[in-house]
Each structure stands twice: as C-alpha cells, then as structure tokens.
C-alpha cells in the first residue's frame, strides 16, 4: 500500500527521501513522487513506475531543498499515471500533499470545491485535500503557523475515511505538517533533523527514536523541533519511543532476497519470542497482561481474528488453546467478522493478530469487539502500531522487521506466541499442568529443530525445480496439517502465481478429486499421528489418478509410492505446524525463483494492507 516519507533538516532532502522510498518499495506501489521546498517554492516531480524511474527523471537533479515529502502510490482511485501520482497540489500551487489511505467522501467534497471554482486534474480522492486546505487558508483571518495548522485541521474535520498526510506550504519554507487517522505514520527524530515515514524500517538507518501519533493528532515539524497538537489544536506533549531493531535487520545481509533471509531468520526469531515469554525458571510470562483466574474462568469463547497468514497462525493455535485451556476457540477472517454481527460480549476474549499492526480490517474488527464489550489482546510485530494502541493489551512477536511481502518469520513467531499464551492461560487456570510442562519442553526445542528443517533446502529445491512450470498445485492435510496446508498454499500462490488450493484431505471425495488428472502435483502434510493413515489413503487416491506427490512428514509412512518425502524432525502434533511450514516456505520460494519472479514484491500485493 502507499508509502510516505518526509525530511526536514540541514541536508539535501532528495537523496534521503529516495532512500526512504526504496525501503518502502516492499509495501507495493505503482507510482512515485517527491516534492521539495526550493528557493522558488515547492517543486513537484512524480511519475508512474518504480522509484528508480523517478530517479532517472531529469528534474530530480535540480532538487536542492532541505525540506521535502515523498510518496509511493498503490492505485485505488484512478489508474497509475503521472497526473494521479502524489504529491498533489492545490490550484494555486501553494500546498503540496501526500496521502496514504482513502477519502470515502471525496466525491462530495470535490463537488463542493468545484462549486467554489476549484478545478481538478487527477482522478484521485486525494486532490480535494490540498484544495480544501487552500480554501480554508485563503479565507482565514489567522496569522503565522496557526493559519497553516488551522487550515489543515479544518480540512481533516471534513474528511471521512483514512489518511496519513504530509503537507508543505510555500508560505512556510522551513516546516511541514503531518497528521494521521487510521493509516500508519511515524516521526523519526534527532536533535538537528526530523523524518516522517509510513513505517519504522524505512528510516531506521537515520534514527532509532520515534514519536507515534494517535488518530487526529497533528505534528508541526521543523529541523530542530516537533510540536504536537490535538484535534482542537491544543498543544500536547509526546515522549520518544526508542526502537531496538538494528538498521542491519532491515538489510538483505548477503541473501539474494528478503524472503530467503527471513525464512533463515526463523530459528532466531522463534528463539527470541520464546525468550521473551518463557522465563528462566520455566514459567510463562506476559508483562502487563492482567488476566485473572476469575476472568479466564468466566469467558466462554476466545475469538482469534486476523487476515491472511496471520489468520492461519490463529488456525494453527486454535487446537492448542482448546485442548490446553479448555476454552472454545473460533478463528475468523477480520473482513468477515466485522460485517457479520458476531456473537461477542464481555464473556469473549478477542485476540487480534497483525504483523504490521496496520491492517485496516483487523483494526476495524478490533474496534467492533471493544464496542461489544469484549476484552481485546493485540499480537503485533511493530511497536506502537495502530492495533497496539487500540487493544486493551498488547503482546509483541520478536521477529524483527519483515520486509518481504510474503510473511514467513512473522507467521512462526505468531504461532509460537499464541502457543505460549495458551500455556500461560492454562497455568493461571491451574489446568492440564502436565501437558503444559510437556509442551513447554517441546517449544524450547523448536529453534534447533527449525534449523534442521532449513537444512532440507536442497531436497526441497530439487523437487521445486521439477514442478515449477505447473499450472495447479494442491495441498492436502487433516487437523493441524490442514491449517498448515492453507498457509503453504497461500505462500505458493502469492509468489509463484501458480493456482493453488488447500483441502482438508477428508473433503477430497466431496468434490476436489474431480480436479486430479494425470501429472498434477499434490503436496501432502502428515504430522498428526492419529490422522496419518487416513491422509495416506487420500494420497493413494490421487496417486492412482496420476498425481505426483511431495510429502512433508515426521511420521513413519511405510513403503509408499510417493515421488518425494521430506522428513522433518519429530514433534507432537501441537508444535509440528512450526516445523512443517518451513519446507513449504522454501518450496514456494524456489518455485518463484526458478520462474524468475520478484520474490519479495509479488504483483498486486502490498505488505501492509491499510485500506479495506
Ligand atoms: C501473506 C501475507 C498476508 C498478511 C495479511 C495480514 O504472506 O503476508 O496474508 O498476513 O495481509 O497482514 P498483517 O499481519 O500485517 O495484519
């Protein structure tokens, strides 16, 4: 989704802004633009295409200003084109605006402005913003900064939808205003310069100190100060949040792609997630999560709500929560949950998972659950992200920045965190303590076993290279292997563009088997001991119809006619999803590479889905 960067300081802004845009590329975009404050006023350069296309434009060379804003656009209103790219300016070219989000009532606002004589050049929802700012500014009797701030504030009050905005004004050549509502934006700060970005990794090499804005808070930035205002323009104080991620963590570190690096980081990210929540004396710990035994006894349902891969992490942990905590657990897709009048009340605990913490549907679902009286826990990988500021409680995965669009290390860290959370609840409830101890022991062994799974890469690659030209690849599994199959299939389709579906193996006869024809590839996941025989029978049915089979298992399957068996380390069914997914992530990766695709930035996808 759109990315924004801003800079004000003593240095030339353009290279810093371009560097930030390049680091935001992973979010997905189709056009890019930059506006800097020059001696002659705002200069705006933009085009459709990649940041490198923008960089090759002649006008870029002439940008000397030390204050600037920049944007990567992911088209929503209007096709990718130079005119629709950001920054957008008002009719008098006095204000430049970049915007991440969607203005839902832009058609109405556009009509009002047209009636006032304003003309529109683009098809975007954004262009109403600089023009309304201009309208309020022109008609204001205020003076100085207040006049600028108040024109922006009045405009924001008209906007319905989501927005993170950076605004420049010709009358204030040393300042920028930023504001956000339901769209991400952070301010990086140091003594002599200030930065703005959609997310932390983009500016991590410049600073580790950040200010986090809440909805409808405004920041007025100059090179040596950031002043904050609430939505009535009263000054407010904010403290700096320091981020521990290293700048190197947001680099490829010698790997060909971020995705590969992130797959290989899993032993470490899982270890860090364990280390933060299973303390040395072996008890589970979640600082700040004040859930009493009485409360946990009183709840009759846990809802896990998320999108995509994060939702699959919920599915992988549902069984553990149900079996170990004895609490009925339902997993739902956030975009479904928010529109289906779910049965949620003060006896429901709702857990929201979001790597980015900025996914629009997940945040909306969280707000709904709160309105209905549920207690809410956010699980996120990004400190201070929107979801963490909405939820009653937050727990963090310790995966480090995840840059590749396809989520890998965040997924396993999410499952690990949910599993430890289940053990923690059981410890508070005082139930199934023998199972808790056994599972804890198993979880502590996972990082080393993950390393063993990574060592299977060559075997996986060999099979991937045989099937990379396929049009369809199916995944089968039962129980927890079914949830892992869903994730394996999502990974494959995302980055290889091969059509893929995952089926509960028992469902095969109820329809999908009609798709099986000679030569088709079917992947079977078999880690749940009491279901192995049944899944093997299903696989035999596809083999007898000519399917090629790849099997991922830690069970003894006897001598069967499978084309390739990948043996992962032994583990109980509860923790196996943390292992079986690793060869599947590698499978998707190697197929995508063999097809010559952009693994880190698959087409049409965005890392952070900040609009509905
Ligand atoms: C798939 C993937 C997406 C995300 C989904 C939710 O590889 O990355 O399916 O899992 O968009 O994103 P977050 O976790 O940021 O809410």
Coordinates of C-alpha atoms and ligand atoms in Angstrom, one line a residue:
X1 CA 0.0 0.0 0.0
X2 CA 1.1 3.6 -0.3
X3 CA 4.2 4.7 1.5
X4 CA 5.2 8.1 2.6
X5 CA 8.5 9.7 3.6
X6 CA 9.4 13.2 4.8
X7 CA 12.5 15.0 5.8
X8 CA 13.4 18.4 7.3
X9 CA 17.0 19.1 8.4
X10 CA 20.3 20.6 7.3
X11 CA 20.9 18.1 4.4
X12 CA 19.6 17.9 0.9
X13 CA 16.2 16.2 1.2
X14 CA 16.1 14.4 -2.2
X15 CA 18.6 11.5 -1.6
X16 CA 17.1 10.9 1.9
X17 CA 13.6 10.8 0.5
X18 CA 14.6 8.5 -2.4
X19 CA 16.4 6.2 0.1
X20 CA 13.3 6.1 2.2
X21 CA 11.0 5.3 -0.8
X22 CA 13.3 2.5 -1.9
X23 CA 13.0 1.0 1.6
X24 CA 9.2 1.3 1.4
X25 CA 9.1 -0.4 -2.0
X26 CA 8.2 -3.7 -0.3
X27 CA 4.8 -2.3 0.6
X28 CA 3.7 -2.5 -3.0
X29 CA 3.2 0.5 -5.3
X30 CA 2.8 1.6 -8.9
X31 CA 4.0 5.2 -9.0
X32 CA 6.2 7.5 -7.0
X33 CA 6.7 11.2 -6.4
X34 CA 8.6 13.8 -4.4
X35 CA 8.2 17.5 -3.6
X36 CA 10.9 19.6 -2.1
X37 CA 10.9 23.2 -0.9
X38 CA 13.2 25.1 -3.3
X39 CA 14.2 28.8 -3.2
X40 CA 11.4 29.4 -5.8
X41 CA 8.8 27.5 -3.8
X42 CA 7.6 23.9 -3.9
X43 CA 8.9 21.8 -6.7
X44 CA 7.0 18.6 -7.5
X45 CA 8.3 15.6 -9.5
X46 CA 6.3 12.5 -10.0
X47 CA 5.6 9.7 -12.4
X48 CA 4.1 6.2 -12.7
X49 CA 6.5 3.3 -12.4
X50 CA 9.3 2.4 -9.9
X51 CA 11.3 4.7 -7.7
X52 CA 14.3 4.1 -10.0
X53 CA 12.2 5.5 -12.9
X54 CA 11.6 8.6 -10.8
X55 CA 15.2 8.9 -10.0
X56 CA 16.1 8.8 -13.7
X57 CA 13.9 11.9 -14.4
X58 CA 15.9 15.0 -15.2
X59 CA 14.0 17.3 -12.9
X60 CA 15.2 15.2 -9.9
X61 CA 18.7 16.5 -10.3
X62 CA 17.6 20.1 -9.8
X63 CA 16.1 19.4 -6.3
X64 CA 18.3 21.2 -3.7
X65 CA 15.8 21.8 -0.9
X66 CA 16.3 20.5 2.7
X67 CA 12.6 20.0 3.3
X68 CA 10.6 17.6 1.4
X69 CA 7.9 14.9 1.2
X70 CA 7.7 11.8 -1.0
X71 CA 5.3 9.0 -1.8
X72 CA 4.8 5.6 -3.4
X73 CA 1.3 5.2 -4.7
X74 CA -0.8 2.0 -4.8
X75 CA -3.6 3.0 -7.1
X76 CA -7.1 3.0 -5.7
X77 CA -8.9 6.0 -7.3
X78 CA -7.6 6.3 -10.9
X79 CA -5.1 4.3 -12.8
X80 CA -1.4 4.6 -12.3
X81 CA -0.3 7.7 -14.2
X82 CA 1.8 10.8 -13.7
X83 CA -1.2 13.0 -13.0
X84 CA -2.6 10.6 -10.4
X85 CA 0.7 10.2 -8.6
X86 CA 1.4 12.1 -5.4
X87 CA 2.3 14.8 -4.3
X88 CA -0.9 16.6 -5.2
X89 CA -1.1 20.4 -5.3
X90 CA -3.9 22.9 -4.9
X91 CA -5.0 25.1 -7.8
X92 CA -2.7 27.9 -6.8
X93 CA 0.3 25.6 -6.3
X94 CA 0.8 26.8 -2.7
X95 CA 0.3 23.5 -1.0
X96 CA 1.7 20.0 -1.7
X97 CA 0.2 16.9 -0.1
X98 CA 1.0 13.2 0.0
X99 CA -1.7 10.9 1.3
X100 CA -1.9 7.3 2.4
X101 CA -5.4 6.0 2.9
X102 CA -8.8 6.5 1.3
X103 CA -11.1 9.5 1.5
X104 CA -14.5 8.0 1.3
X105 CA -16.5 11.2 0.8
X106 CA -14.1 12.7 -1.8
X107 CA -16.8 12.9 -4.5
X108 CA -19.0 15.1 -2.2
X109 CA -16.0 17.3 -1.3
X110 CA -14.9 17.6 -4.9
X111 CA -18.4 18.8 -5.9
X112 CA -18.3 21.4 -3.1
X113 CA -14.9 22.6 -4.3
X114 CA -16.0 22.7 -7.9
X115 CA -18.9 24.8 -6.9
X116 CA -16.4 27.2 -5.3
X117 CA -14.5 27.3 -8.6
X118 CA -11.7 24.8 -8.0
X119 CA -10.6 22.6 -10.9
X120 CA -9.4 19.0 -10.6
X121 CA -6.6 17.5 -12.7
X122 CA -6.5 13.9 -11.3
X123 CA -9.0 11.1 -10.7
X124 CA -7.7 10.7 -7.2
X125 CA -9.6 11.1 -3.9
X126 CA -6.5 13.0 -2.6
X127 CA -6.7 16.1 -4.7
X128 CA -9.6 17.5 -2.6
X129 CA -7.2 17.8 0.4
X130 CA -4.7 20.5 -0.9
X131 CA -7.6 22.4 -2.4
X132 CA -9.6 22.4 0.8
X133 CA -6.5 23.4 2.7
X134 CA -6.1 26.3 0.3
X135 CA -9.7 27.3 0.6
X136 CA -9.6 27.5 4.4
X137 CA -6.2 29.2 4.4
X138 CA -7.2 31.8 1.9
X139 CA -10.4 32.6 3.9
X140 CA -8.6 32.7 7.3
X141 CA -8.0 35.8 9.4
X142 CA -5.4 33.9 11.4
X143 CA -1.7 34.5 11.1
X144 CA 1.5 32.6 11.2
X145 CA 1.7 28.9 11.9
X146 CA -1.8 28.9 13.4
X147 CA -3.2 29.8 10.0
X148 CA -1.5 26.9 8.3
X149 CA -2.3 24.4 11.1
X150 CA -5.9 25.6 11.3
X151 CA -6.5 25.2 7.5
X152 CA -5.2 21.6 7.8
X153 CA -7.2 20.9 10.9
X154 CA -10.4 22.2 9.3
X155 CA -9.8 20.1 6.2
X156 CA -9.2 17.0 8.3
X157 CA -12.5 17.6 10.0
X158 CA -14.3 17.2 6.7
X159 CA -12.6 14.0 5.7
X160 CA -14.3 10.6 6.1
X161 CA -12.1 7.6 5.7
X162 CA -8.4 7.0 6.5
X163 CA -5.4 9.2 6.0
X164 CA -1.8 9.8 6.8
X165 CA -0.8 13.2 5.4
X166 CA 2.3 15.2 4.9
X167 CA 1.7 18.8 3.9
X168 CA 4.0 21.6 2.6
X169 CA 3.1 25.2 2.2
X170 CA 5.0 27.8 0.2
X171 CA 4.5 30.4 3.0
X172 CA 6.3 28.2 5.5
X173 CA 9.5 27.1 3.7
X174 CA 11.0 25.5 6.8
X175 CA 8.1 23.5 8.1
X176 CA 5.8 20.5 7.4
X177 CA 2.6 19.4 9.0
X178 CA 1.7 15.7 9.4
X179 CA -1.4 14.1 10.7
X180 CA -2.9 10.6 10.7
X181 CA -6.2 8.8 11.1
X182 CA -6.4 5.0 10.7
X183 CA -3.3 5.0 8.5
X184 CA 0.2 4.5 9.6
X185 CA 2.8 7.3 10.1
X186 CA 5.8 7.6 12.4
X187 CA 8.1 10.5 13.1
X188 CA 11.8 9.8 13.5
X189 CA 13.6 12.4 15.4
X190 CA 17.1 13.6 16.3
X191 CA 18.5 17.0 17.5
X192 CA 19.1 18.5 14.1
X193 CA 16.7 16.8 11.8
X194 CA 13.3 15.1 11.7
X195 CA 11.9 12.3 9.5
X196 CA 8.5 11.0 8.6
X197 CA 7.7 7.6 7.4
X198 CA 4.9 5.1 6.9
X199 CA 6.9 2.6 8.9
X200 CA 10.0 2.3 11.0
X201 CA 12.4 0.2 8.8
X202 CA 12.4 2.9 6.1
X203 CA 14.1 5.4 8.4
X204 CA 15.9 3.1 10.8
X205 CA 19.3 3.9 9.3
X206 CA 18.8 7.6 10.3
X207 CA 17.3 7.3 13.8
X208 CA 16.1 4.9 16.4
X209 CA 14.0 7.5 18.2
X210 CA 10.4 7.8 17.2
X211 CA 7.3 9.7 18.0
X212 CA 4.0 7.9 17.5
X213 CA 0.9 9.9 16.5
X214 CA -2.6 8.9 17.6
X215 CA -5.6 9.4 15.4
X216 CA -6.2 13.1 14.6
X217 CA -3.1 14.4 16.3
X218 CA -1.0 16.9 14.3
X219 CA 2.7 17.4 14.3
X220 CA 4.4 20.6 13.1
X221 CA 7.9 19.7 12.1
X222 CA 10.9 22.0 11.6
X223 CA 14.5 20.8 11.5
X224 CA 15.1 21.2 15.2
X225 CA 11.6 20.8 16.8
X226 CA 8.5 18.8 16.6
X227 CA 5.4 20.3 18.2
X228 CA 2.2 18.3 18.7
X229 CA -1.4 19.3 18.7
X230 CA -4.7 17.6 19.4
X231 CA -7.6 17.9 17.1
X232 CA -8.6 21.2 18.7
X233 CA -5.1 22.5 18.1
X234 CA -4.2 22.5 21.8
X235 CA -0.5 21.7 22.3
X236 CA 0.2 18.2 23.6
X237 CA 3.3 16.5 24.9
X238 CA 4.7 13.3 23.5
X239 CA 7.6 11.2 24.6
X240 CA 10.1 9.5 22.4
X241 CA 9.8 5.7 21.8
X242 CA 13.2 4.1 21.2
X243 CA 13.3 1.1 18.8
X244 CA 15.7 -1.7 19.4
X245 CA 15.7 -3.1 15.8
X246 CA 19.1 -2.6 14.2
X247 CA 19.4 -0.9 10.8
X248 CA 21.1 -4.0 9.6
X249 CA 18.0 -6.1 10.3
X250 CA 16.3 -4.2 7.5
X251 CA 19.1 -5.1 5.0
X252 CA 19.4 -8.3 2.9
X253 CA 22.6 -9.2 4.7
X254 CA 24.1 -11.2 1.8
X255 CA 20.9 -13.1 1.0
X256 CA 19.5 -12.9 -2.6
X257 CA 16.1 -11.8 -1.3
X258 CA 14.5 -10.6 1.9
X259 CA 12.2 -13.6 1.9
X260 CA 15.0 -16.1 1.9
X261 CA 16.8 -14.1 4.7
X262 CA 13.6 -14.0 6.7
X263 CA 13.0 -17.8 6.2
X264 CA 16.5 -18.4 7.5
X265 CA 16.0 -16.0 10.4
X266 CA 13.3 -18.2 11.9
X267 CA 15.4 -20.1 14.4
X268 CA 16.5 -16.7 15.9
X269 CA 13.1 -15.0 15.7
X270 CA 11.4 -18.1 17.3
X271 CA 14.1 -18.2 20.0
X272 CA 13.6 -14.5 20.8
X273 CA 9.9 -14.9 21.0
X274 CA 10.3 -17.8 23.4
X275 CA 13.0 -16.0 25.4
X276 CA 10.6 -13.0 26.0
X277 CA 7.8 -15.1 27.3
X278 CA 9.2 -18.3 28.9
X279 CA 11.4 -17.1 31.7
X280 CA 14.4 -18.9 33.0
X281 CA 12.6 -20.7 35.8
X282 CA 10.3 -22.1 33.1
X283 CA 7.2 -20.1 33.8
X284 CA 5.3 -18.3 31.1
X285 CA 5.3 -14.5 31.5
X286 CA 3.3 -11.8 29.8
X287 CA 4.2 -8.4 31.4
X288 CA 1.2 -6.1 31.5
X289 CA -1.4 -8.8 30.6
X290 CA -3.5 -8.7 33.7
X291 CA -5.9 -11.5 33.2
X292 CA -7.0 -13.1 36.4
X293 CA -8.1 -16.7 37.0
X294 CA -11.6 -15.5 37.7
X295 CA -11.7 -13.7 34.4
X296 CA -10.3 -16.6 32.4
X297 CA -12.8 -18.9 34.1
X298 CA -15.6 -16.5 33.2
X299 CA -15.0 -16.4 29.4
X300 CA -16.9 -18.8 27.3
X301 CA -15.1 -18.2 24.0
X302 CA -11.8 -17.0 22.5
X303 CA -12.0 -15.4 19.1
X304 CA -8.8 -15.1 17.1
X305 CA -9.3 -12.5 14.3
X306 CA -6.8 -11.6 11.6
X307 CA -6.2 -11.6 7.8
X308 CA -4.2 -13.9 5.5
X309 CA -1.1 -15.5 7.0
X310 CA -1.8 -14.1 10.5
X311 CA -5.3 -15.7 10.4
X312 CA -3.5 -19.0 9.5
X313 CA -1.4 -18.6 12.6
X314 CA -4.6 -18.4 14.6
X315 CA -5.8 -21.6 13.0
X316 CA -2.6 -23.3 13.9
X317 CA -3.0 -22.4 17.6
X318 CA -6.8 -22.9 17.9
X319 CA -6.4 -26.6 18.8
X320 CA -3.8 -25.8 21.4
X321 CA -6.0 -23.2 23.0
X322 CA -8.9 -25.6 23.0
X323 CA -7.0 -28.6 24.3
X324 CA -4.8 -27.0 26.8
X325 CA -7.0 -24.2 28.1
X326 CA -10.3 -26.0 27.5
X327 CA -11.9 -22.8 26.1
X328 CA -13.8 -23.0 22.9
X329 CA -11.9 -21.0 20.2
X330 CA -13.1 -19.6 17.0
X331 CA -10.8 -18.2 14.2
X332 CA -12.3 -15.6 11.9
X333 CA -11.1 -13.5 8.9
X334 CA -11.3 -9.9 10.0
X335 CA -13.1 -8.7 6.9
X336 CA -15.9 -11.3 7.6
X337 CA -16.0 -10.8 11.4
X338 CA -16.5 -7.1 11.1
X339 CA -19.6 -7.3 8.9
X340 CA -21.3 -10.4 10.3
X341 CA -22.7 -9.3 13.6
X342 CA -20.6 -11.7 15.6
X343 CA -21.8 -13.0 18.9
X344 CA -19.3 -11.2 21.1
X345 CA -19.8 -9.9 24.6
X346 CA -18.0 -9.4 27.9
X347 CA -17.5 -13.1 28.2
X348 CA -15.5 -13.2 25.0
X349 CA -11.8 -12.7 24.8
X350 CA -10.8 -11.5 21.3
X351 CA -7.2 -11.8 20.1
X352 CA -6.2 -9.8 17.0
X353 CA -3.0 -10.8 15.1
X354 CA -1.3 -8.4 12.8
X355 CA 2.4 -8.4 11.8
X356 CA 2.2 -4.8 10.6
X357 CA -0.4 -3.8 13.2
X358 CA -1.9 -1.6 10.5
X359 CA -4.3 -3.9 8.6
X360 CA -7.5 -1.9 8.2
X361 CA -9.9 -4.8 8.5
X362 CA -8.2 -6.1 11.6
X363 CA -8.3 -2.7 13.3
X364 CA -12.0 -2.3 12.4
X365 CA -12.8 -5.7 13.8
X366 CA -10.9 -4.8 17.0
X367 CA -12.9 -1.6 17.4
X368 CA -16.1 -3.6 16.9
X369 CA -15.2 -6.2 19.5
X370 CA -14.4 -3.5 22.0
X371 CA -17.8 -1.8 21.4
X372 CA -19.4 -5.1 22.1
X373 CA -17.7 -5.3 25.5
X374 CA -15.0 -8.0 24.8
X375 CA -11.5 -7.8 26.2
X376 CA -9.0 -7.4 23.4
X377 CA -5.4 -8.5 23.0
X378 CA -3.3 -7.4 20.1
X379 CA -0.4 -9.5 18.8
X380 CA 1.9 -7.5 16.6
X381 CA 5.4 -7.3 15.4
X382 CA 5.6 -3.5 15.2
X383 CA 6.0 -1.4 18.4
X384 CA 3.4 1.3 18.6
X385 CA 1.5 0.2 15.5
X386 CA -2.2 1.2 15.3
X387 CA -3.6 -2.1 16.5
X388 CA -1.4 -2.0 19.7
X389 CA -2.9 1.4 20.5
X390 CA -6.5 0.3 20.2
X391 CA -6.3 -3.0 22.1
X392 CA -6.7 -3.4 25.9
X393 CA -3.5 -5.4 25.9
X394 CA -0.6 -5.9 23.5
X395 CA 2.0 -8.7 23.2
X396 CA 4.8 -8.4 20.7
X397 CA 6.3 -11.1 18.5
X398 CA 10.0 -10.6 18.3
X399 CA 10.5 -11.4 14.6
X400 CA 12.4 -8.2 13.7
X401 CA 11.4 -6.2 10.6
X402 CA 9.7 -8.3 8.0
X403 CA 10.3 -6.8 4.6
X404 CA 9.3 -9.4 2.0
X405 CA 5.6 -9.2 1.2
X406 CA 5.1 -12.9 1.8
X407 CA 5.1 -13.4 5.5
X408 CA 7.3 -16.1 6.9
X409 CA 9.1 -15.4 10.2
X410 CA 6.2 -13.4 11.5
X411 CA 3.9 -16.4 11.0
X412 CA 6.1 -18.8 13.0
X413 CA 6.6 -16.2 15.7
X414 CA 2.8 -15.6 15.9
X415 CA 2.2 -19.3 16.3
X416 CA 4.9 -19.6 19.0
X417 CA 3.5 -16.6 20.8
X418 CA -0.1 -18.0 20.7
X419 CA 1.1 -21.4 21.9
X420 CA 2.9 -19.8 24.9
X421 CA -0.1 -17.7 25.6
X422 CA -2.2 -20.9 25.7
X423 CA 0.2 -22.4 28.2
X424 CA 0.2 -19.2 30.3
X425 CA -3.7 -19.2 30.4
X426 CA -3.6 -22.9 31.5
X427 CA -1.0 -22.0 34.2
X428 CA -3.3 -19.3 35.5
X429 CA -6.3 -21.6 35.4
X430 CA -4.3 -24.4 37.0
X431 CA -5.4 -27.0 34.5
X432 CA -3.6 -29.6 32.4
X433 CA -0.3 -28.7 34.0
X434 CA 1.4 -31.9 33.0
X435 CA 0.5 -31.2 29.3
X436 CA 1.7 -27.6 29.8
X437 CA 5.1 -28.8 31.0
X438 CA 5.5 -31.3 28.2
X439 CA 4.6 -28.7 25.6
X440 CA 6.9 -26.1 27.1
X441 CA 9.7 -28.6 26.8
X442 CA 8.8 -29.2 23.1
X443 CA 8.6 -25.4 22.4
X444 CA 12.1 -24.9 23.8
X445 CA 13.4 -27.5 21.3
X446 CA 11.7 -25.8 18.3
X447 CA 14.6 -23.4 17.3
X448 CA 17.1 -26.2 17.0
X449 CA 14.5 -28.3 15.0
X450 CA 13.8 -25.3 12.8
X451 CA 17.5 -25.3 11.9
X452 CA 17.1 -28.9 10.9
X453 CA 14.2 -28.1 8.6
X454 CA 16.2 -25.3 6.9
X455 CA 18.9 -27.9 6.2
X456 CA 16.4 -29.7 4.0
X457 CA 16.5 -26.8 1.5
X458 CA 18.4 -28.6 -1.3
X459 CA 15.9 -31.5 -1.2
X460 CA 13.0 -29.1 -1.5
X461 CA 14.7 -27.2 -4.2
X462 CA 15.2 -30.3 -6.3
X463 CA 11.5 -31.1 -6.3
X464 CA 10.5 -27.5 -6.8
X465 CA 12.7 -27.3 -9.9
X466 CA 10.8 -30.3 -11.3
X467 CA 7.3 -28.8 -10.9
X468 CA 7.8 -25.0 -11.3
X469 CA 6.1 -25.0 -14.6
X470 CA 2.8 -26.5 -13.3
X471 CA -0.4 -24.6 -13.6
X472 CA -2.1 -26.0 -10.4
X473 CA -0.6 -27.5 -7.2
X474 CA -2.9 -28.8 -4.5
X475 CA -2.2 -29.2 -0.8
X476 CA -3.8 -31.8 1.5
X477 CA -3.8 -32.3 5.2
X478 CA -6.0 -33.1 8.2
X479 CA -6.3 -31.4 11.5
X480 CA -3.4 -29.1 12.2
X481 CA -1.9 -30.2 8.9
X482 CA -4.9 -28.7 7.1
X483 CA -4.2 -25.3 8.6
X484 CA -0.5 -25.6 7.6
X485 CA -1.7 -26.6 4.1
X486 CA -3.7 -23.4 3.8
X487 CA -0.6 -21.4 4.7
X488 CA 1.6 -23.4 2.3
X489 CA -0.9 -22.9 -0.5
X490 CA -1.1 -19.1 0.2
X491 CA 2.7 -18.8 0.1
X492 CA 2.9 -20.6 -3.2
X493 CA 0.2 -18.7 -5.0
X494 CA 1.4 -15.3 -3.7
X495 CA 4.9 -15.6 -5.0
X496 CA 4.7 -18.1 -7.8
X497 CA 1.3 -17.1 -9.4
X498 CA 0.6 -20.9 -9.7
X499 CA -3.0 -21.6 -9.0
X500 CA -3.2 -23.5 -5.7
X501 CA -5.7 -24.7 -3.2
X502 CA -5.5 -26.5 0.1
X503 CA -8.1 -29.0 1.1
X504 CA -9.0 -30.9 4.3
X505 CA -8.0 -34.3 2.9
X506 CA -11.3 -35.8 4.0
X507 CA -13.1 -33.4 1.7
X508 CA -11.3 -34.7 -1.3
X509 CA -14.1 -37.1 -2.3
X510 CA -16.7 -34.3 -1.9
X511 CA -15.6 -32.5 -5.0
X512 CA -11.9 -31.6 -5.4
X513 CA -10.9 -35.0 -6.6
X514 CA -12.6 -34.2 -9.9
X515 CA -9.6 -31.8 -10.5
X516 CA -7.0 -34.6 -10.2
X517 CA -5.6 -35.6 -13.5
X518 CA -2.5 -37.3 -14.8
X519 CA 0.7 -35.5 -13.9
X520 CA -0.8 -33.0 -11.4
X521 CA 1.2 -32.1 -8.3
X522 CA -0.2 -32.8 -4.9
X523 CA 1.6 -31.9 -1.6
X524 CA 0.6 -33.9 1.5
X525 CA 1.4 -32.7 5.0
X526 CA 1.3 -35.6 7.6
X527 CA 2.3 -34.8 11.2
X528 CA -0.8 -35.7 13.2
X529 CA -0.3 -39.3 14.2
X530 CA -3.9 -40.4 14.6
X531 CA -4.8 -38.9 11.1
X532 CA -1.8 -40.2 9.2
X533 CA -3.4 -43.4 7.9
X534 CA -6.5 -41.5 6.7
X535 CA -4.5 -38.9 4.8
X536 CA -2.2 -41.6 3.3
X537 CA -5.4 -43.2 1.9
X538 CA -6.4 -39.9 0.3
X539 CA -3.0 -39.5 -1.2
X540 CA -3.2 -43.0 -2.6
X541 CA -6.4 -42.0 -4.3
X542 CA -4.7 -39.1 -6.0
X543 CA -1.6 -41.2 -6.9
X544 CA -3.9 -43.8 -8.6
X545 CA -5.3 -40.9 -10.7
X546 CA -1.8 -40.0 -11.9
X547 CA -0.7 -37.3 -9.4
X548 CA 2.9 -36.6 -8.5
X549 CA 3.3 -36.3 -4.7
X550 CA 5.5 -34.4 -2.4
X551 CA 5.1 -35.4 1.3
X552 CA 6.2 -33.5 4.4
X553 CA 6.1 -35.7 7.4
X554 CA 7.7 -36.7 10.7
X555 CA 5.7 -40.0 10.8
X556 CA 6.6 -43.5 9.7
X557 CA 4.6 -43.9 6.5
X558 CA 6.0 -47.3 5.4
X559 CA 6.9 -48.0 1.9
X560 CA 4.6 -45.9 -0.3
X561 CA 4.6 -44.7 -3.9
X562 CA 5.4 -41.1 -3.1
X563 CA 7.6 -39.1 -5.5
X564 CA 9.4 -37.3 -2.7
X565 CA 9.3 -37.4 1.0
X566 CA 10.7 -34.6 3.1
X567 CA 11.4 -35.8 6.6
X568 CA 11.1 -33.1 9.3
X569 CA 12.1 -33.6 12.9
X570 CA 9.8 -35.5 15.2
X571 CA 7.5 -33.4 17.3
X572 CA 4.0 -33.6 18.7
X573 CA 1.1 -32.5 16.5
X574 CA 0.6 -29.3 18.5
X575 CA 4.0 -27.9 17.7
X576 CA 4.5 -29.5 14.2
X577 CA 3.0 -26.6 12.4
X578 CA 6.1 -24.6 13.4
X579 CA 8.2 -27.1 11.5
X580 CA 6.2 -28.4 8.6
X581 CA 5.7 -24.9 7.2
X582 CA 9.4 -24.3 6.7
X583 CA 10.0 -26.7 3.8
X584 CA 6.7 -25.3 2.3
X585 CA 8.0 -21.7 2.5
X586 CA 11.2 -22.9 0.8
X587 CA 9.1 -24.7 -1.8
X588 CA 7.2 -21.5 -2.7
X589 CA 10.5 -19.6 -2.7
X590 CA 12.4 -21.9 -5.0
X591 CA 9.5 -22.2 -7.5
X592 CA 9.2 -18.4 -7.6
X593 CA 13.0 -18.1 -8.2
X594 CA 13.0 -20.8 -10.9
X595 CA 10.3 -18.9 -12.7
X596 CA 12.4 -15.7 -12.5
X597 CA 9.8 -13.8 -10.5
X598 CA 10.3 -10.9 -8.0
X599 CA 10.0 -13.0 -4.8
X600 CA 10.0 -10.0 -2.4
X601 CA 7.5 -7.9 -4.3
X602 CA 4.9 -10.1 -5.9
X603 CA 2.5 -8.4 -8.3
X604 CA -0.7 -6.7 -7.0
X605 CA 0.3 -7.4 -3.4
X606 CA 1.1 -4.9 -0.6
X607 CA 2.9 -5.7 2.6
X608 CA 0.7 -3.5 4.8
X609 CA -3.0 -3.5 3.8
X610 CA -4.0 -0.2 5.3
X611 CA -7.2 0.2 3.3
X612 CA -10.2 -2.0 3.2
Ligands
LIG1 C1 0.8 -13.4 3.3 C2 0.7 -12.1 4.0 C3 -0.7 -11.6 4.2 C4 -0.7 -10.9 5.6 C5 -2.1 -10.2 5.8 C6 -2.2 -9.6 7.2 O1 2.1 -13.8 3.1 O2 1.7 -11.5 4.3 O3 -1.7 -12.5 4.0 O4 -0.6 -11.9 6.5 O5 -2.2 -9.2 4.8 O6 -1.1 -8.7 7.4 P1 -0.8 -8.3 8.9 O7 -0.3 -9.5 9.6 O8 0.2 -7.2 8.8 O9 -2.1 -7.8 9.5

